[in-house]
Coordinates of C-alpha atoms in Angstrom, one line a residue:
Chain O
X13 CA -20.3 -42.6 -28.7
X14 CA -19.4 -44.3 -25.6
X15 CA -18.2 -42.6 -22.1
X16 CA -14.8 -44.3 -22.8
X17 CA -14.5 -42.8 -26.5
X18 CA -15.7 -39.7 -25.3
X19 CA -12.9 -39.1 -22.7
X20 CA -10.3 -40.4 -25.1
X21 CA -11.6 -37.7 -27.5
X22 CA -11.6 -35.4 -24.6
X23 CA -8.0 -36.4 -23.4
X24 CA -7.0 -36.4 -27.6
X25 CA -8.2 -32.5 -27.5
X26 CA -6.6 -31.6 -24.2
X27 CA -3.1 -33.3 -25.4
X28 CA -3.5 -31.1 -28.8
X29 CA -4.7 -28.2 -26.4
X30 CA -1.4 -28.3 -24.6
X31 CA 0.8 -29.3 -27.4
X32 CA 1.9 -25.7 -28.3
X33 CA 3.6 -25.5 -24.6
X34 CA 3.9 -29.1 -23.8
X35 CA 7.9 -29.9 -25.0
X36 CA 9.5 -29.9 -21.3
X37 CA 13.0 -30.1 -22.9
X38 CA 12.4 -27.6 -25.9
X39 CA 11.8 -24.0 -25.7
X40 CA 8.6 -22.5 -27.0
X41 CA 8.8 -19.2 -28.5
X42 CA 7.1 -16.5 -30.6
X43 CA 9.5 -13.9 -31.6
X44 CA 7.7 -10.4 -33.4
X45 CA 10.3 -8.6 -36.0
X46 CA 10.4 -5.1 -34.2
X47 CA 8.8 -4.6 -30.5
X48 CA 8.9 -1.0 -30.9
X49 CA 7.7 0.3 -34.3
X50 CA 6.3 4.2 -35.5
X51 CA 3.5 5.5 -37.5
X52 CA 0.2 4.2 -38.7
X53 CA 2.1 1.5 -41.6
X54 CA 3.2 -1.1 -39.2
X55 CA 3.5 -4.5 -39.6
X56 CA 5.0 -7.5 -37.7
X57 CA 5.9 -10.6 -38.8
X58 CA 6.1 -13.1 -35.8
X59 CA 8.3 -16.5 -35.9
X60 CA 6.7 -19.5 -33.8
X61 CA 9.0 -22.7 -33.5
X62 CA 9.8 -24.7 -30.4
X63 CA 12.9 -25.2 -30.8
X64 CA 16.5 -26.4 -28.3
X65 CA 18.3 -23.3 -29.6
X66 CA 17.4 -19.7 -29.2
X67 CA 15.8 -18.6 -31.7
X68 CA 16.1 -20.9 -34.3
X69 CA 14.1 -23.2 -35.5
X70 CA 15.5 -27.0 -35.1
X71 CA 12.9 -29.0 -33.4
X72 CA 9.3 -28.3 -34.6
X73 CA 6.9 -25.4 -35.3
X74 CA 4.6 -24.1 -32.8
X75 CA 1.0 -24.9 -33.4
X76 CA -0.9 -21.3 -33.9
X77 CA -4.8 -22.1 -34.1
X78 CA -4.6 -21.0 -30.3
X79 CA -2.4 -17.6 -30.9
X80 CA -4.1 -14.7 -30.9
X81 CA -3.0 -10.5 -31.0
X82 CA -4.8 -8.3 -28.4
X83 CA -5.2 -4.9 -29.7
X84 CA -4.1 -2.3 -27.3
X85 CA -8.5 -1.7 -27.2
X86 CA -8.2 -5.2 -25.6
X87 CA -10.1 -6.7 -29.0
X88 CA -8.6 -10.0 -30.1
X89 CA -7.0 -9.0 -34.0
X90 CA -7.3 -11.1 -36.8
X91 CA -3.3 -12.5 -37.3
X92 CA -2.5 -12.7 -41.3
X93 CA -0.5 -14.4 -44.0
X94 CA -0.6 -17.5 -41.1
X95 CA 1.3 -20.4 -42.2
X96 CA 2.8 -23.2 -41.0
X97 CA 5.9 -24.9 -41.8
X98 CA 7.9 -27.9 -40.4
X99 CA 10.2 -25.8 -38.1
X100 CA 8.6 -22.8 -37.6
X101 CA 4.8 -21.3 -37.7
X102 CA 4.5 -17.5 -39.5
X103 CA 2.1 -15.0 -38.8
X104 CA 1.8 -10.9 -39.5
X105 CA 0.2 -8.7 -37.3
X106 CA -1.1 -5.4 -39.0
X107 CA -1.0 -2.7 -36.2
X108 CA -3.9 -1.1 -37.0
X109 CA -4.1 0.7 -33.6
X110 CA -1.5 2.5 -31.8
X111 CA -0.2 1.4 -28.4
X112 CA 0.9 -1.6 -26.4
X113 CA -0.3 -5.4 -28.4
X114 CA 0.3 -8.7 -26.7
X115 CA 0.4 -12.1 -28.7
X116 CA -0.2 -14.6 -26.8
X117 CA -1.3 -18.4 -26.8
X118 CA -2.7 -19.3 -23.2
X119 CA -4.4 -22.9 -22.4
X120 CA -5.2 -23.7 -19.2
X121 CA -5.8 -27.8 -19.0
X122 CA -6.8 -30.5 -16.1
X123 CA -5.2 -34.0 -15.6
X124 CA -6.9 -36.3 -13.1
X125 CA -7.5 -39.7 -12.0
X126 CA -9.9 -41.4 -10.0
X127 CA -11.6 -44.6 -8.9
X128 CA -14.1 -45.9 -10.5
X129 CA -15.9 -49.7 -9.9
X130 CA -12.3 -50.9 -8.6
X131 CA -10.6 -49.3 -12.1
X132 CA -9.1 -46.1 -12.6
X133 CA -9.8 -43.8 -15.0
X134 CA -7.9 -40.9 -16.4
X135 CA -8.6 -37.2 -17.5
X136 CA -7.0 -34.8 -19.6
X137 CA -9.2 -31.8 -21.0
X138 CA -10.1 -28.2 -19.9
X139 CA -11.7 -27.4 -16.8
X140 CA -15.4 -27.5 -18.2
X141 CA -15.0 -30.5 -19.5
X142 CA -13.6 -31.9 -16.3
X143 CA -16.7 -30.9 -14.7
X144 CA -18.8 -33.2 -17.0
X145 CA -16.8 -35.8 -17.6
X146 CA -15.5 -36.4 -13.8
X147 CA -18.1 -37.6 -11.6
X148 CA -19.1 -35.5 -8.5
X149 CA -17.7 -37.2 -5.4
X150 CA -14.8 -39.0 -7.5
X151 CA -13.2 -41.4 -5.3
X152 CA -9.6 -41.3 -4.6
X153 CA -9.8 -38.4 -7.0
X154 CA -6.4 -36.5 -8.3
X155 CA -5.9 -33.7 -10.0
X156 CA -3.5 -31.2 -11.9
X157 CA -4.4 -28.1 -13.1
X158 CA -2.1 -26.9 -15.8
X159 CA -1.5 -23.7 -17.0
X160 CA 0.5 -22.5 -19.9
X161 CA 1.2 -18.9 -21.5
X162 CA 3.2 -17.8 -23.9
X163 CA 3.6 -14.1 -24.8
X164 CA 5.4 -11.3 -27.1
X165 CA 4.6 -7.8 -26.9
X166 CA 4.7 -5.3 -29.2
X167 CA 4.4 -1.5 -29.3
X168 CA 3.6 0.8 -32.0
X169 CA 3.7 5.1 -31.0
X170 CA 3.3 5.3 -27.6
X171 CA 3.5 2.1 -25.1
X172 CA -0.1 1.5 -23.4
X173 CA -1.0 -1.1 -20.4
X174 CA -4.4 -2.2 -21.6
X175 CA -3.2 -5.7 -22.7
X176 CA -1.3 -6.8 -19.1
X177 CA -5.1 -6.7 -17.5
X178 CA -4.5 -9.7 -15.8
X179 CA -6.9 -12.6 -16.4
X180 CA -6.4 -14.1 -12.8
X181 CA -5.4 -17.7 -14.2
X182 CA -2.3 -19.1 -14.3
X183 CA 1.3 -17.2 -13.8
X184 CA 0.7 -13.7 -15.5
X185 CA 3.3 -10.6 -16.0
X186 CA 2.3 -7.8 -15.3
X187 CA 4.7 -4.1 -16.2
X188 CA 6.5 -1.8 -13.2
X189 CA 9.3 -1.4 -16.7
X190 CA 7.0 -1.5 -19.5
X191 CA 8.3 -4.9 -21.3
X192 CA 9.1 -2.8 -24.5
X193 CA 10.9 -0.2 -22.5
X194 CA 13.5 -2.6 -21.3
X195 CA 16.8 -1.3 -22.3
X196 CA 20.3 -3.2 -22.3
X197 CA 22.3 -1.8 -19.2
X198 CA 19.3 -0.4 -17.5
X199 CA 17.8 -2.4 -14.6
X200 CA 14.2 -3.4 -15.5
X201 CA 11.2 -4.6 -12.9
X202 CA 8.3 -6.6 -14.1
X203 CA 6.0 -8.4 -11.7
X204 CA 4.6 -11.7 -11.7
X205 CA 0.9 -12.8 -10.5
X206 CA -0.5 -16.8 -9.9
X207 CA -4.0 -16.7 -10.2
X208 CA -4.3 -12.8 -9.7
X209 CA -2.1 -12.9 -6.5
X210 CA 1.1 -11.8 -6.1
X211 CA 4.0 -15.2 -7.1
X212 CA 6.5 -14.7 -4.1
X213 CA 9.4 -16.7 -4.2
X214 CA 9.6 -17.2 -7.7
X215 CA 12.8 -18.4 -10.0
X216 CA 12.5 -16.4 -13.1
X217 CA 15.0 -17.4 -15.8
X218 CA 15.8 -15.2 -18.9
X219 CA 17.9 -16.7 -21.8
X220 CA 19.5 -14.4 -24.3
X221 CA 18.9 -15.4 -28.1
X222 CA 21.7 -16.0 -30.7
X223 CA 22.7 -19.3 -28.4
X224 CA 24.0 -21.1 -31.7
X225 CA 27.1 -18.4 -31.3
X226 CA 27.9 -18.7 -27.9
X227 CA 29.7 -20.9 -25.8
X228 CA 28.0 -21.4 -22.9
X229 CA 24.3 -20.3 -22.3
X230 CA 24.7 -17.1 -20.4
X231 CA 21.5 -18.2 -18.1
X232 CA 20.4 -14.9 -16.3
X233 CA 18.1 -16.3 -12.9
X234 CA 16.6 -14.2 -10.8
X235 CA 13.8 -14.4 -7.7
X236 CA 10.6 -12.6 -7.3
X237 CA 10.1 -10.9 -3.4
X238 CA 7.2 -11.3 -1.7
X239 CA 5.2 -8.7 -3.7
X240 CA 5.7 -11.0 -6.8
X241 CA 8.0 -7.7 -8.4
X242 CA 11.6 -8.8 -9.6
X243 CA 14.2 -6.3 -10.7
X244 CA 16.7 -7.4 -13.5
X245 CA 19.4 -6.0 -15.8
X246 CA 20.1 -7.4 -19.2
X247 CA 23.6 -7.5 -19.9
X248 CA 23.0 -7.1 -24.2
X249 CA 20.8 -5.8 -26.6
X250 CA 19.2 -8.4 -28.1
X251 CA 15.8 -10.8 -27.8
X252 CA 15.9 -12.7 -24.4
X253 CA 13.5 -15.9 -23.9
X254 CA 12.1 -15.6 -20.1
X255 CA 10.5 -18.5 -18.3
X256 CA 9.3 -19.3 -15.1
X257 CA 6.9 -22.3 -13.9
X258 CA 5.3 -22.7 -9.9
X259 CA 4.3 -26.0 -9.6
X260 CA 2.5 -26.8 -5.9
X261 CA 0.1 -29.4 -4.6
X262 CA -0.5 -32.4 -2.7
X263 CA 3.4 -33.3 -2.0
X264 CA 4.0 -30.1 -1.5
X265 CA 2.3 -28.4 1.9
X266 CA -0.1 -25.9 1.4
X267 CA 1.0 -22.5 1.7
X268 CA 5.0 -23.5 1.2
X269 CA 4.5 -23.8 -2.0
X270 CA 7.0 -21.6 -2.5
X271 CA 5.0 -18.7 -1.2
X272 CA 3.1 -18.4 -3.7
X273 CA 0.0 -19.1 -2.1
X274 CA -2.4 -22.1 -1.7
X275 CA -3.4 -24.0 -4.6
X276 CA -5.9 -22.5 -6.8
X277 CA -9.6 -23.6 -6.2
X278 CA -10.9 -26.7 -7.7
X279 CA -13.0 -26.4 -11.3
X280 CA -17.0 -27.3 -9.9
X281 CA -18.7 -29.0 -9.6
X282 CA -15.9 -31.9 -8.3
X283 CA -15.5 -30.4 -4.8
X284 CA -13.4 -33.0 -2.8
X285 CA -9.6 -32.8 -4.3
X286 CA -7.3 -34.8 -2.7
X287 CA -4.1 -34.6 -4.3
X288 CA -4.8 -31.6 -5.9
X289 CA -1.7 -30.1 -7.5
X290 CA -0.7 -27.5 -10.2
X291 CA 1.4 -27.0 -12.7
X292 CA 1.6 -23.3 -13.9
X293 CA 4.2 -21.9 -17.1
X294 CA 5.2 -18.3 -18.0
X295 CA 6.7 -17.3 -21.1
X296 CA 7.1 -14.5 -22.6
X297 CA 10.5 -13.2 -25.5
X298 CA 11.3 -9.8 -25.0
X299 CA 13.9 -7.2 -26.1
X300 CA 16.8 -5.7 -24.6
X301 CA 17.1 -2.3 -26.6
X302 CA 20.4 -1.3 -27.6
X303 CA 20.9 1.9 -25.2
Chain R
X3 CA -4.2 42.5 -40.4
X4 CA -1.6 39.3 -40.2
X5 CA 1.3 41.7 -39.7
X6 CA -0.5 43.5 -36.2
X7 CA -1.2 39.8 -35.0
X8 CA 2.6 38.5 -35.3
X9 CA 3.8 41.9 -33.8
X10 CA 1.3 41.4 -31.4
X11 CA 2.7 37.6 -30.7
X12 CA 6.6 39.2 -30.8
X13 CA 5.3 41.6 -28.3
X14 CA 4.2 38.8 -25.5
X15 CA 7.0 36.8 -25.9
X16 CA 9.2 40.1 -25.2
X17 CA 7.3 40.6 -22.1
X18 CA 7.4 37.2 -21.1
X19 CA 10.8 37.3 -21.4
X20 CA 11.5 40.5 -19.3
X21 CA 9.2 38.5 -16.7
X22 CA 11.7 35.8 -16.5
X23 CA 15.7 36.6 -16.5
X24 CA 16.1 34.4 -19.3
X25 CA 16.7 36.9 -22.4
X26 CA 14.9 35.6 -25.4
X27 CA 18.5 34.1 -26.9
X28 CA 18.7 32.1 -30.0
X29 CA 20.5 28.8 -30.4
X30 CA 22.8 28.6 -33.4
X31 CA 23.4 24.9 -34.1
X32 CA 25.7 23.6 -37.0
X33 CA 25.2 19.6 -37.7
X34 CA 28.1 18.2 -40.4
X35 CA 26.1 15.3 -42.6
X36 CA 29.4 13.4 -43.2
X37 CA 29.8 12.3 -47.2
X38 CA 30.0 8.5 -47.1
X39 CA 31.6 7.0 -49.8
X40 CA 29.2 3.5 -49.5
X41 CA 27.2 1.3 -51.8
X42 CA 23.8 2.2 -50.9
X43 CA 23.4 6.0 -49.4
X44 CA 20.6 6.7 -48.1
X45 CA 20.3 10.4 -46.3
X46 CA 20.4 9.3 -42.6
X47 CA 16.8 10.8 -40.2
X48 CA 17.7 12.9 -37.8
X49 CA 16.2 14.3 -35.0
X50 CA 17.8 17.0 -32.6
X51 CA 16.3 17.6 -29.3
X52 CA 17.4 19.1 -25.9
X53 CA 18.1 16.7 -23.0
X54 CA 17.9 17.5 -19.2
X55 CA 20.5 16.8 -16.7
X56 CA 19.0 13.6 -15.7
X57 CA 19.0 12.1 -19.4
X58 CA 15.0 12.9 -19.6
X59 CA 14.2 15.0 -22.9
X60 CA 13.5 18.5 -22.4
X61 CA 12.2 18.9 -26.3
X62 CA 12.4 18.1 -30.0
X63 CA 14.0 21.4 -32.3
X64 CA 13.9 19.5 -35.3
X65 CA 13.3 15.8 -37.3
X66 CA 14.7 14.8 -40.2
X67 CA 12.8 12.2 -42.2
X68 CA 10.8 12.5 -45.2
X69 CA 6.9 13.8 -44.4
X70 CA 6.0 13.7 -47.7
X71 CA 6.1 10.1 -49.1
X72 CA 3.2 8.1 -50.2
X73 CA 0.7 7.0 -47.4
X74 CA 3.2 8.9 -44.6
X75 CA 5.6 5.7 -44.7
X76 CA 8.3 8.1 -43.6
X77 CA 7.3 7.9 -39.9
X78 CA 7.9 4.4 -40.0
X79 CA 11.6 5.1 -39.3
X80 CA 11.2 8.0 -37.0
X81 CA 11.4 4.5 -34.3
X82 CA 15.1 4.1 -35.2
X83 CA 16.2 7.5 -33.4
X84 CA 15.7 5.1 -30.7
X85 CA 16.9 7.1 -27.5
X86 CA 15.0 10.4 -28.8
X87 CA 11.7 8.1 -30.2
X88 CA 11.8 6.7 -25.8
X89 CA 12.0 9.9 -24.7
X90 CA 10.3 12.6 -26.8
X91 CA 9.1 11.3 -29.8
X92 CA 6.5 9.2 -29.1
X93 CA 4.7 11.6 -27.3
X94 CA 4.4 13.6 -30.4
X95 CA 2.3 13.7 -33.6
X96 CA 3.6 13.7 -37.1
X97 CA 4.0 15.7 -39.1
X98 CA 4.6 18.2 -36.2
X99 CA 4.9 22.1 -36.9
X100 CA 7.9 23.7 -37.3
X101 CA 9.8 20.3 -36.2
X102 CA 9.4 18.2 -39.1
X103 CA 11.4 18.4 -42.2
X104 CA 12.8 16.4 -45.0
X105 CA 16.3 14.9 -44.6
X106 CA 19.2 17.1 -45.6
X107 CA 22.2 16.4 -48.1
X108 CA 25.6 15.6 -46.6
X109 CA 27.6 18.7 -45.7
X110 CA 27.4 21.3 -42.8
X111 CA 24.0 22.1 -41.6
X112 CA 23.6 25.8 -40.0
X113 CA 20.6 25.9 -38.1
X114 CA 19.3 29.0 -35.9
X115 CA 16.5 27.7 -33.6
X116 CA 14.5 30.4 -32.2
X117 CA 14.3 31.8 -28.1
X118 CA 10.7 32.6 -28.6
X119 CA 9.5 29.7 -30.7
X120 CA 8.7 25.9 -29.9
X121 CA 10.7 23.8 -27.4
X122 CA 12.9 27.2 -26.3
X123 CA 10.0 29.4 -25.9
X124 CA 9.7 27.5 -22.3
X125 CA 13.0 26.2 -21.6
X126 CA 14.5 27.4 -18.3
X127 CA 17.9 28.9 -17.5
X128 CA 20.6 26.4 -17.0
X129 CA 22.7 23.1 -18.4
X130 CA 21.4 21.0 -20.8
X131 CA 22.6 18.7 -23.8
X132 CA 21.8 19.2 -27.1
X133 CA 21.4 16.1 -28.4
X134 CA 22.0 15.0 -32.4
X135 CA 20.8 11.7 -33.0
X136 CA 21.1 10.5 -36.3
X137 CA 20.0 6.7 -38.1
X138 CA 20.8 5.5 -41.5
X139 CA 18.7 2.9 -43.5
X140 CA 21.4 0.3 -44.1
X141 CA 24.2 2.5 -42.7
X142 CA 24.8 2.9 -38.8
X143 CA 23.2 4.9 -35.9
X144 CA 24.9 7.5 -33.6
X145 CA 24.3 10.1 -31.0
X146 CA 26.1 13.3 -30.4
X147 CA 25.7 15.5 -27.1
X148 CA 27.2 19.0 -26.6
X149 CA 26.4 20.4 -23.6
X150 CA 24.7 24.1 -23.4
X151 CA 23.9 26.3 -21.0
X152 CA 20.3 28.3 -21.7
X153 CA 20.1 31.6 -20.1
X154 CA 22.8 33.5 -21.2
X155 CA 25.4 33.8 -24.0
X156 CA 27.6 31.3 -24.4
X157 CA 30.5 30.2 -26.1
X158 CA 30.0 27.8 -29.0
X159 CA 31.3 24.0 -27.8
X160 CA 31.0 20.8 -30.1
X161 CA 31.5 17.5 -30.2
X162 CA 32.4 15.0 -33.3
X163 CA 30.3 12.1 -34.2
X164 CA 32.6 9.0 -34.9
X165 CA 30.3 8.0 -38.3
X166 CA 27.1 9.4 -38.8
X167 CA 27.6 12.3 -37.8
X168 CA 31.0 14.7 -38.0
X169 CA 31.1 17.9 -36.3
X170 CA 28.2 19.7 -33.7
X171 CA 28.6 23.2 -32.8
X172 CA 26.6 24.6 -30.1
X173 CA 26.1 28.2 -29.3
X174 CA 23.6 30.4 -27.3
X175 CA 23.6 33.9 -28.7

């Protein structure tokens, strides 16, 4: 295999990486049946689709090799009766244990370019393979790191925290309101980290579901302070898609990017980024409990 | 020898009631299961449960489901009491002594709940809610509050349900 096959087998798997996340003008979304559910029989079944209207599926279905359920232990559950359709993916999650689980698909990718023998070459792939693939002391070397995560949460009995650990990559939520304590009327806080550190300044955008019946969008935006925290009330019961994405870098100055910090440090061993910029997504569909 | 150890029980909470000025009163509830004349009827679960002044739960008299049905399915809708499951019930375990029982047949439903026993046993003097919550499987779901006062005897107050539930009667005696 040649260096040039290699990184186009290397871009090929980062592009299906990122596919899951990567429609900019469609909606990604993994909706669970019930997010709160009693006694030791419970099931979910989750819908997956990217889709323009909320939450049905019209576009395409989400790919789901990269979904997986945490367990309110924190182990990574087997999802079942997985299937894949052309508008929508289906999975169940058996909820074996009692507590707080989180279903989530999370990739975290690197684009770059640099210089090589008057030719430039391109790189799409995760962050280890970046390091091999990108030589050390790239010239003229650009990069974006991309992050992408997309979330549902469920609880069965009693609500637990275990699964909002935060991973310290990427835009993360992270509970003041538990997410499956959020109830329609009732002013909920969440907060929201980028790469473990509080994301200041942030524009956090919830859509309400059943869009097909409504006339307008009924948008709900709302700003993270400087301790990352934003309070919100949802106006109606119902399941509400919420989104937020902090992009930063070279075009923007360091430390203005929105407040939300300086960019994130460079994968190794490829030290000197200039023109380093990122790209982070947050997703998550939660419910608004009737009162 | 069972008889000496339930006397012995009565005889401690007596005294623990002449500690506190709360008199070991009894709370005579009466829940009407309205007849509905639908295609599907499904006794609704219930769960009935004292709330504080500040909307918090104070504690679970009784639940309404069925304990008994293969592999404890019946818990699965205890969820569906939604405001009591957020505020009480999930806390608990199932089946729980002397709250559990199996869903009742339309009609009036005279209950006497006990000063000495369960959530009572330590509720302080003062205003509360009592607080019927009722959920049907392919029927509706409704709350009813009457407000109480614990401590002292009262006269009985009620509230009407609009279609789960029809008539609650509260009354401290």
């Amino acid at each position: 295999m040649s260096l040039k096959t290699r990184l186009l087998a290397v871009a090929a798997a980062g592009l299906a990486l990122a596919l899951p996340l990567s429609a900019s003008a469609h909606r990604a979304w993994m909706v669970p049946s019930f997010t709160v559910l009693s006694g030791d029989g419970s099931w979910v079944t989750v819908d997956a689709a990217i889709s323009n209207t909320l939450f049905f599926p019209d576009h395409r279905a989400m790919r789901i090799d990269g979904v997986v359920a945490i367990a309110p232990d924190g182990t990574i559950q087997k999802l079942q009766n997985a299937s894949t359709g052309q508008y929508r993916s289906v999975f169940d999650v058996q909820l074996n244990q009692a507590g707080t689980w989180k279903i989530v698909t999370a990739s975290n990718t690197v684009t770059a370019s640099w210089t090589e023998a008057g030719e430039i070459k391109r790189f799409r792939g995760t962050a280890d393979d970046f390091a091999k693939a990108v030589p050390a002391g790239a010239t003229d070397l650009k990069t974006i790191r991309g992050s992408n995560r997309n979330e549902t949460f469920v609880s069965r009995d009693k609500p637990s925290t275990e699964v909002f650990k935060p991973t310290g990559k990427g835009l993360e939520l992270v509970p003041v309101t538990h997410p499956t304590d959020i109830v329609a009327s009732e002013p909920a806080t969440v907060k929201f980290l980028l790469d473990g550190k509080p994301a200041a300044g942030l524009e956090i955008t919830l859509v309400p579901g059943g869009s097909r019946w409504r006339a307008t969008p009924g948008d709900i935006k709302v700003k993270t302070g400087p301790d990352g925290a934003v309070t919100f009330t949802l106006p109606d019961a119902g399941m509400y898609w919420l989104n937020a994405t902090a992009r930063g870098g070279e075009s923007v100055p360091r430390g203005q990017a929105g407040g939300m910090g300086a960019a994130p440090a460079a994968p190794a061993p490829a030290t000197a980024l200039a023109g380093d910029g990122f790209s982070a997504s947050y997703t998550a569909v939660i419910e608004a409990q009737r009162p | 020898m069972k008889p000496s150890v339930s006397l012995l029980t009565f005889a401690g909470a007596a005294v623990g009631a002449a500690a506190t000025p709360a008199l070991a009163a009894d709370l005579n509830v009466t829940v009407e299961i309205p007849r509905l004349s639908v295609a599907e009827y499904h006794r609704p679960y219930v769960s009935i449960w004292i709330e504080n002044p500040d909307a918090t739960a104070a504690g679970t008299l009784a639940v309404w489901y069925d304990p008994d049905t293969k592999e404890d399915h019946g818990t699965k809708w205890l969820k569906d009491m939604r405001q009591w499951w957020r505020k009480a019930g999930r806390e608990m375990t199932f089946p729980a002594d002397g709250v559990s029982g199996a869903t009742r047949a339309p009609g009036p439903q005279k209950l006497v709940f006990s000063g000495t026993r369960g959530a009572l046993k330590t509720l302080k003097p003062g205003s509360y809610n009592l607080v019927v919550e009722a959920a049907r499987e392919v029927g509706g779901h409704e709350a009813v509050r009457v407000p109480f006062v614990w401590g002292k005897p009262g006269k009985p107050a009620s509230a009407k349900g609009a279609a789960e539930l029809g008539a609650v009667t509260v009354s401290v005696k």
